[in-house]
GROMACS .gro file of N, CA and C in nm:
model
  354
    1UNK      N    1   3.467 -16.965  19.586
    1UNK     CA    2   3.535 -16.936  19.464
    1UNK      C    3   3.516 -16.789  19.431
    2UNK      N    4   3.624 -16.724  19.396
    2UNK     CA    5   3.621 -16.581  19.372
    2UNK      C    6   3.627 -16.553  19.223
    3UNK      N    7   3.550 -16.458  19.177
    3UNK     CA    8   3.552 -16.417  19.037
    3UNK      C    9   3.618 -16.281  19.030
    4UNK      N   10   3.717 -16.270  18.945
    4UNK     CA   11   3.786 -16.143  18.927
    4UNK      C   12   3.743 -16.086  18.793
    5UNK      N   13   3.694 -15.965  18.792
    5UNK     CA   14   3.650 -15.900  18.669
    5UNK      C   15   3.745 -15.786  18.634
    6UNK      N   16   3.786 -15.784  18.509
    6UNK     CA   17   3.873 -15.677  18.461
    6UNK      C   18   3.803 -15.610  18.345
    7UNK      N   19   3.808 -15.480  18.338
    7UNK     CA   20   3.749 -15.408  18.227
    7UNK      C   21   3.857 -15.326  18.158
    8UNK      N   22   3.865 -15.341  18.028
    8UNK     CA   23   3.962 -15.266  17.948
    8UNK      C   24   3.884 -15.165  17.865
    9UNK      N   25   3.911 -15.039  17.886
    9UNK     CA   26   3.835 -14.934  17.817
    9UNK      C   27   3.903 -14.886  17.689
   10UNK      N   28   4.020 -14.935  17.655
   10UNK     CA   29   4.093 -14.888  17.537
   10UNK      C   30   4.064 -14.978  17.418
   11UNK      N   31   3.938 -14.979  17.373
   11UNK     CA   32   3.898 -15.063  17.261
   11UNK      C   33   3.846 -14.979  17.146
   12UNK      N   34   3.849 -15.034  17.025
   12UNK     CA   35   3.790 -14.963  16.912
   12UNK      C   36   3.640 -14.942  16.933
   13UNK      N   37   3.586 -14.841  16.870
   13UNK     CA   38   3.444 -14.809  16.886
   13UNK      C   39   3.354 -14.921  16.838
   14UNK      N   40   3.401 -15.007  16.746
   14UNK     CA   41   3.316 -15.115  16.693
   14UNK      C   42   3.327 -15.243  16.775
   15UNK      N   43   3.373 -15.236  16.898
   15UNK     CA   44   3.383 -15.352  16.986
   15UNK      C   45   3.245 -15.411  17.008
   16UNK      N   46   3.235 -15.547  17.008
   16UNK     CA   47   3.105 -15.610  17.027
   16UNK      C   48   3.052 -15.595  17.170
   17UNK      N   49   3.134 -15.554  17.261
   17UNK     CA   50   3.089 -15.537  17.399
   17UNK      C   51   2.994 -15.418  17.406
   18UNK      N   52   2.872 -15.440  17.457
   18UNK     CA   53   2.775 -15.332  17.459
   18UNK      C   54   2.781 -15.251  17.588
   19UNK      N   55   2.881 -15.272  17.671
   19UNK     CA   56   2.896 -15.195  17.793
   19UNK      C   57   3.014 -15.100  17.784
   20UNK      N   58   3.067 -15.081  17.663
   20UNK     CA   59   3.171 -14.982  17.642
   20UNK      C   60   3.312 -15.032  17.658
   21UNK      N   61   3.333 -15.157  17.689
   21UNK     CA   62   3.467 -15.212  17.707
   21UNK      C   63   3.465 -15.362  17.686
   22UNK      N   64   3.574 -15.422  17.716
   22UNK     CA   65   3.587 -15.567  17.704
   22UNK      C   66   3.584 -15.625  17.845
   23UNK      N   67   3.485 -15.707  17.872
   23UNK     CA   68   3.469 -15.765  18.005
   23UNK      C   69   3.533 -15.904  18.006
   24UNK      N   70   3.637 -15.920  18.088
   24UNK     CA   71   3.710 -16.046  18.097
   24UNK      C   72   3.692 -16.100  18.238
   25UNK      N   73   3.645 -16.223  18.249
   25UNK     CA   74   3.633 -16.290  18.378
   25UNK      C   75   3.741 -16.397  18.385
   26UNK      N   76   3.808 -16.405  18.497
   26UNK     CA   77   3.909 -16.508  18.521
   26UNK      C   78   3.869 -16.581  18.649
   27UNK      N   79   3.864 -16.716  18.640
   27UNK     CA   80   3.809 -16.793  18.751
   27UNK      C   81   3.888 -16.922  18.768
   28UNK      N   82   3.945 -16.943  18.885
   28UNK     CA   83   4.008 -17.070  18.919
   28UNK      C   84   3.900 -17.155  18.981
   29UNK      N   85   3.852 -17.254  18.908
   29UNK     CA   86   3.735 -17.332  18.950
   29UNK      C   87   3.769 -17.454  19.033
   30UNK      N   88   3.897 -17.495  19.035
   30UNK     CA   89   3.939 -17.614  19.110
   30UNK      C   90   3.854 -17.735  19.073
   31UNK      N   91   3.826 -17.750  18.943
   31UNK     CA   92   3.750 -17.863  18.891
   31UNK      C   93   3.625 -17.816  18.819
   32UNK      N   94   3.628 -17.818  18.685
   32UNK     CA   95   3.516 -17.766  18.606
   32UNK      C   96   3.393 -17.854  18.614
   33UNK      N   97   3.409 -17.984  18.626
   33UNK     CA   98   3.293 -18.073  18.628
   33UNK      C   99   3.200 -18.038  18.745
   34UNK      N  100   3.254 -18.025  18.863
   34UNK     CA  101   3.174 -17.989  18.981
   34UNK      C  102   3.119 -17.848  18.969
   35UNK      N  103   3.202 -17.755  18.923
   35UNK     CA  104   3.159 -17.616  18.910
   35UNK      C  105   3.047 -17.603  18.809
   36UNK      N  106   3.058 -17.671  18.695
   36UNK     CA  107   2.952 -17.662  18.593
   36UNK      C  108   2.822 -17.721  18.644
   37UNK      N  109   2.829 -17.825  18.727
   37UNK     CA  110   2.707 -17.882  18.788
   37UNK      C  111   2.642 -17.780  18.880
   38UNK      N  112   2.722 -17.709  18.957
   38UNK     CA  113   2.668 -17.608  19.048
   38UNK      C  114   2.607 -17.491  18.971
   39UNK      N  115   2.672 -17.449  18.863
   39UNK     CA  116   2.620 -17.339  18.782
   39UNK      C  117   2.487 -17.378  18.718
   40UNK      N  118   2.474 -17.503  18.673
   40UNK     CA  119   2.349 -17.548  18.611
   40UNK      C  120   2.230 -17.540  18.706
   41UNK      N  121   2.253 -17.543  18.835
   41UNK     CA  122   2.144 -17.535  18.934
   41UNK      C  123   2.079 -17.397  18.935
   42UNK      N  124   2.152 -17.295  18.891
   42UNK     CA  125   2.097 -17.161  18.886
   42UNK      C  126   2.016 -17.145  18.758
   43UNK      N  127   1.913 -17.064  18.764
   43UNK     CA  128   1.826 -17.041  18.648
   43UNK      C  129   1.909 -16.990  18.531
   44UNK      N  130   1.904 -17.062  18.422
   44UNK     CA  131   1.975 -17.021  18.301
   44UNK      C  132   2.114 -17.079  18.285
   45UNK      N  133   2.168 -17.138  18.391
   45UNK     CA  134   2.298 -17.204  18.383
   45UNK      C  135   2.411 -17.112  18.343
   46UNK      N  136   2.508 -17.169  18.270
   46UNK     CA  137   2.628 -17.095  18.232
   46UNK      C  138   2.594 -16.977  18.141
   47UNK      N  139   2.496 -16.994  18.053
   47UNK     CA  140   2.456 -16.885  17.963
   47UNK      C  141   2.410 -16.763  18.043
   48UNK      N  142   2.332 -16.785  18.147
   48UNK     CA  143   2.285 -16.675  18.231
   48UNK      C  144   2.400 -16.615  18.311
   49UNK      N  145   2.493 -16.699  18.352
   49UNK     CA  146   2.609 -16.653  18.429
   49UNK      C  147   2.692 -16.555  18.347
   50UNK      N  148   2.729 -16.593  18.223
   50UNK     CA  149   2.812 -16.503  18.141
   50UNK      C  150   2.734 -16.380  18.098
   51UNK      N  151   2.604 -16.396  18.074
   51UNK     CA  152   2.522 -16.280  18.037
   51UNK      C  153   2.510 -16.184  18.154
   52UNK      N  154   2.488 -16.237  18.274
   52UNK     CA  155   2.475 -16.154  18.392
   52UNK      C  156   2.601 -16.076  18.424
   53UNK      N  157   2.716 -16.132  18.390
   53UNK     CA  158   2.844 -16.065  18.413
   53UNK      C  159   2.890 -15.990  18.289
   54UNK      N  160   2.810 -15.990  18.184
   54UNK     CA  161   2.843 -15.926  18.057
   54UNK      C  162   2.981 -15.969  18.010
   55UNK      N  163   3.008 -16.098  18.020
   55UNK     CA  164   3.140 -16.150  17.987
   55UNK      C  165   3.162 -16.160  17.837
   56UNK      N  166   3.267 -16.097  17.790
   56UNK     CA  167   3.311 -16.114  17.652
   56UNK      C  168   3.407 -16.231  17.644
   57UNK      N  169   3.489 -16.246  17.749
   57UNK     CA  170   3.586 -16.355  17.757
   57UNK      C  171   3.578 -16.414  17.898
   58UNK      N  172   3.570 -16.546  17.906
   58UNK     CA  173   3.572 -16.617  18.034
   58UNK      C  174   3.692 -16.710  18.033
   59UNK      N  175   3.787 -16.686  18.123
   59UNK     CA  176   3.908 -16.767  18.134
   59UNK      C  177   3.894 -16.854  18.259
   60UNK      N  178   3.909 -16.984  18.241
   60UNK     CA  179   3.892 -17.077  18.353
   60UNK      C  180   4.021 -17.154  18.373
   61UNK      N  181   4.068 -17.158  18.497
   61UNK     CA  182   4.188 -17.233  18.531
   61UNK      C  183   4.149 -17.353  18.617
   62UNK      N  184   4.240 -17.453  18.615
   62UNK     CA  185   4.222 -17.576  18.694
   62UNK      C  186   4.094 -17.649  18.657
   63UNK      N  187   4.069 -17.669  18.526
   63UNK     CA  188   3.948 -17.739  18.484
   63UNK      C  189   3.950 -17.887  18.521
   64UNK      N  190   4.069 -17.945  18.531
   64UNK     CA  191   4.088 -18.084  18.573
   64UNK      C  192   4.005 -18.182  18.490
   65UNK      N  193   4.016 -18.167  18.357
   65UNK     CA  194   3.949 -18.257  18.264
   65UNK      C  195   4.050 -18.314  18.167
   66UNK      N  196   4.015 -18.426  18.105
   66UNK     CA  197   4.094 -18.480  17.995
   66UNK      C  198   4.019 -18.451  17.866
   67UNK      N  199   4.089 -18.452  17.754
   67UNK     CA  200   4.021 -18.428  17.626
   67UNK      C  201   3.922 -18.540  17.595
   68UNK      N  202   3.950 -18.660  17.644
   68UNK     CA  203   3.858 -18.774  17.624
   68UNK      C  204   3.724 -18.748  17.694
   69UNK      N  205   3.730 -18.702  17.818
   69UNK     CA  206   3.608 -18.670  17.893
   69UNK      C  207   3.536 -18.552  17.829
   70UNK      N  208   3.610 -18.455  17.784
   70UNK     CA  209   3.551 -18.337  17.720
   70UNK      C  210   3.479 -18.377  17.591
   71UNK      N  211   3.539 -18.467  17.514
   71UNK     CA  212   3.475 -18.514  17.390
   71UNK      C  213   3.348 -18.592  17.420
   72UNK      N  214   3.349 -18.672  17.525
   72UNK     CA  215   3.234 -18.756  17.559
   72UNK      C  216   3.122 -18.678  17.627
   73UNK      N  217   3.157 -18.579  17.710
   73UNK     CA  218   3.058 -18.510  17.791
   73UNK      C  219   3.059 -18.359  17.772
   74UNK      N  220   3.110 -18.314  17.659
   74UNK     CA  221   3.125 -18.170  17.636
   74UNK      C  222   2.997 -18.090  17.651
   75UNK      N  223   2.888 -18.140  17.596
   75UNK     CA  224   2.761 -18.067  17.604
   75UNK      C  225   2.715 -18.055  17.750
   76UNK      N  226   2.723 -18.164  17.825
   76UNK     CA  227   2.683 -18.161  17.965
   76UNK      C  228   2.775 -18.070  18.047
   77UNK      N  229   2.899 -18.059  18.006
   77UNK     CA  230   2.997 -17.977  18.078
   77UNK      C  231   2.994 -17.830  18.037
   78UNK      N  232   2.908 -17.796  17.942
   78UNK     CA  233   2.896 -17.657  17.901
   78UNK      C  234   3.004 -17.611  17.805
   79UNK      N  235   3.068 -17.704  17.736
   79UNK     CA  236   3.177 -17.668  17.645
   79UNK      C  237   3.128 -17.602  17.517
   80UNK      N  238   2.999 -17.609  17.490
   80UNK     CA  239   2.945 -17.552  17.366
   80UNK      C  240   2.847 -17.439  17.396
   81UNK      N  241   2.891 -17.343  17.470
   81UNK     CA  242   2.809 -17.229  17.511
   81UNK      C  243   2.768 -17.148  17.388
   82UNK      N  244   2.638 -17.133  17.369
   82UNK     CA  245   2.587 -17.062  17.252
   82UNK      C  246   2.635 -16.917  17.250
   83UNK      N  247   2.683 -16.875  17.134
   83UNK     CA  248   2.732 -16.739  17.117
   83UNK      C  249   2.879 -16.721  17.152
   84UNK      N  250   2.945 -16.830  17.193
   84UNK     CA  251   3.085 -16.827  17.234
   84UNK      C  252   3.162 -16.938  17.164
   85UNK      N  253   3.289 -16.912  17.142
   85UNK     CA  254   3.381 -17.017  17.101
   85UNK      C  255   3.457 -17.060  17.226
   86UNK      N  256   3.486 -17.189  17.238
   86UNK     CA  257   3.562 -17.232  17.355
   86UNK      C  258   3.690 -17.302  17.310
   87UNK      N  259   3.793 -17.283  17.390
   87UNK     CA  260   3.925 -17.338  17.364
   87UNK      C  261   3.972 -17.406  17.492
   88UNK      N  262   4.012 -17.532  17.483
   88UNK     CA  263   4.047 -17.612  17.601
   88UNK      C  264   4.188 -17.666  17.588
   89UNK      N  265   4.263 -17.661  17.696
   89UNK     CA  266   4.395 -17.724  17.705
   89UNK      C  267   4.390 -17.817  17.826
   90UNK      N  268   4.386 -17.947  17.798
   90UNK     CA  269   4.370 -18.048  17.904
   90UNK      C  270   4.502 -18.118  17.931
   91UNK      N  271   4.517 -18.166  18.051
   91UNK     CA  272   4.636 -18.243  18.089
   91UNK      C  273   4.608 -18.391  18.061
   92UNK      N  274   4.681 -18.447  17.966
   92UNK     CA  275   4.661 -18.587  17.928
   92UNK      C  276   4.752 -18.682  18.004
   93UNK      N  277   4.831 -18.629  18.095
   93UNK     CA  278   4.915 -18.715  18.179
   93UNK      C  279   5.047 -18.756  18.116
   94UNK      N  280   5.103 -18.672  18.031
   94UNK     CA  281   5.232 -18.706  17.970
   94UNK      C  282   5.345 -18.677  18.068
   95UNK      N  283   5.449 -18.754  18.058
   95UNK     CA  284   5.564 -18.736  18.147
   95UNK      C  285   5.528 -18.769  18.290
   96UNK      N  286   5.572 -18.686  18.382
   96UNK     CA  287   5.548 -18.710  18.525
   96UNK      C  288   5.415 -18.651  18.573
   97UNK      N  289   5.340 -18.588  18.484
   97UNK     CA  290   5.214 -18.525  18.525
   97UNK      C  291   5.103 -18.628  18.539
   98UNK      N  292   5.019 -18.608  18.640
   98UNK     CA  293   4.903 -18.695  18.658
   98UNK      C  294   4.792 -18.651  18.565
   99UNK      N  295   4.734 -18.746  18.496
   99UNK     CA  296   4.627 -18.717  18.401
   99UNK      C  297   4.507 -18.653  18.471
  100UNK      N  298   4.448 -18.554  18.402
  100UNK     CA  299   4.326 -18.492  18.451
  100UNK      C  300   4.346 -18.378  18.549
  101UNK      N  301   4.468 -18.344  18.582
  101UNK     CA  302   4.491 -18.229  18.670
  101UNK      C  303   4.519 -18.106  18.585
  102UNK      N  304   4.515 -17.991  18.649
  102UNK     CA  305   4.544 -17.865  18.582
  102UNK      C  306   4.444 -17.839  18.470
  103UNK      N  307   4.488 -17.779  18.363
  103UNK     CA  308   4.405 -17.752  18.248
  103UNK      C  309   4.338 -17.616  18.254
  104UNK      N  310   4.317 -17.559  18.136
  104UNK     CA  311   4.253 -17.429  18.124
  104UNK      C  312   4.151 -17.431  18.011
  105UNK      N  313   4.057 -17.338  18.017
  105UNK     CA  314   3.959 -17.319  17.910
  105UNK      C  315   3.935 -17.170  17.894
  106UNK      N  316   3.909 -17.130  17.771
  106UNK     CA  317   3.875 -16.991  17.743
  106UNK      C  318   3.750 -16.990  17.656
  107UNK      N  319   3.651 -16.913  17.698
  107UNK     CA  320   3.531 -16.890  17.619
  107UNK      C  321   3.540 -16.746  17.569
  108UNK      N  322   3.526 -16.728  17.438
  108UNK     CA  323   3.533 -16.594  17.379
  108UNK      C  324   3.406 -16.570  17.297
  109UNK      N  325   3.344 -16.454  17.320
  109UNK     CA  326   3.223 -16.421  17.245
  109UNK      C  327   3.253 -16.429  17.095
  110UNK      N  328   3.162 -16.489  17.021
  110UNK     CA  329   3.180 -16.501  16.875
  110UNK      C  330   3.204 -16.363  16.815
  111UNK      N  331   3.303 -16.358  16.727
  111UNK     CA  332   3.339 -16.232  16.662
  111UNK      C  333   3.461 -16.166  16.722
  112UNK      N  334   3.504 -16.212  16.840
  112UNK     CA  335   3.623 -16.153  16.903
  112UNK      C  336   3.752 -16.221  16.862
  113UNK      N  337   3.745 -16.347  16.821
  113UNK     CA  338   3.865 -16.425  16.793
  113UNK      C  339   3.910 -16.404  16.649
  114UNK      N  340   4.036 -16.369  16.633
  114UNK     CA  341   4.096 -16.357  16.501
  114UNK      C  342   4.184 -16.479  16.482
  115UNK      N  343   4.163 -16.552  16.376
  115UNK     CA  344   4.237 -16.675  16.352
  115UNK      C  345   4.337 -16.658  16.237
  116UNK      N  346   4.449 -16.726  16.251
  116UNK     CA  347   4.552 -16.721  16.148
  116UNK      C  348   4.511 -16.804  16.026
  117UNK      N  349   4.418 -16.900  16.043
  117UNK     CA  350   4.381 -16.987  15.932
  117UNK      C  351   4.261 -16.936  15.854
  118UNK      N  352   4.208 -16.818  15.886
  118UNK     CA  353   4.094 -16.762  15.812
  118UNK      C  354   4.138 -16.677  15.697
   0.00000   0.00000   0.00000
């Protein structure tokens, strides 16, 4: 699995990123359940992974989860990463799509997300 890192240097001076830019990781995991289990084997798990990469935003494709599984096993799957907000779009199998395929997740460092309802 390949990790692609992009750095954007055109940010305001008050950016929460302490490395001078916004660090965005994009990763096609081909199944988040298996990938999160593998990440947990490393010291510090997902928290150490994002810290080591200085990730402000982590975009994950092909999570292959349903919202039901995410609700039941979210903590074990790393959906509640401390210091980050996570946003998940799961395939529930509507229409001709097979349930549990595809899906994306985005983890954003707290303080980066601007919401329309605030």
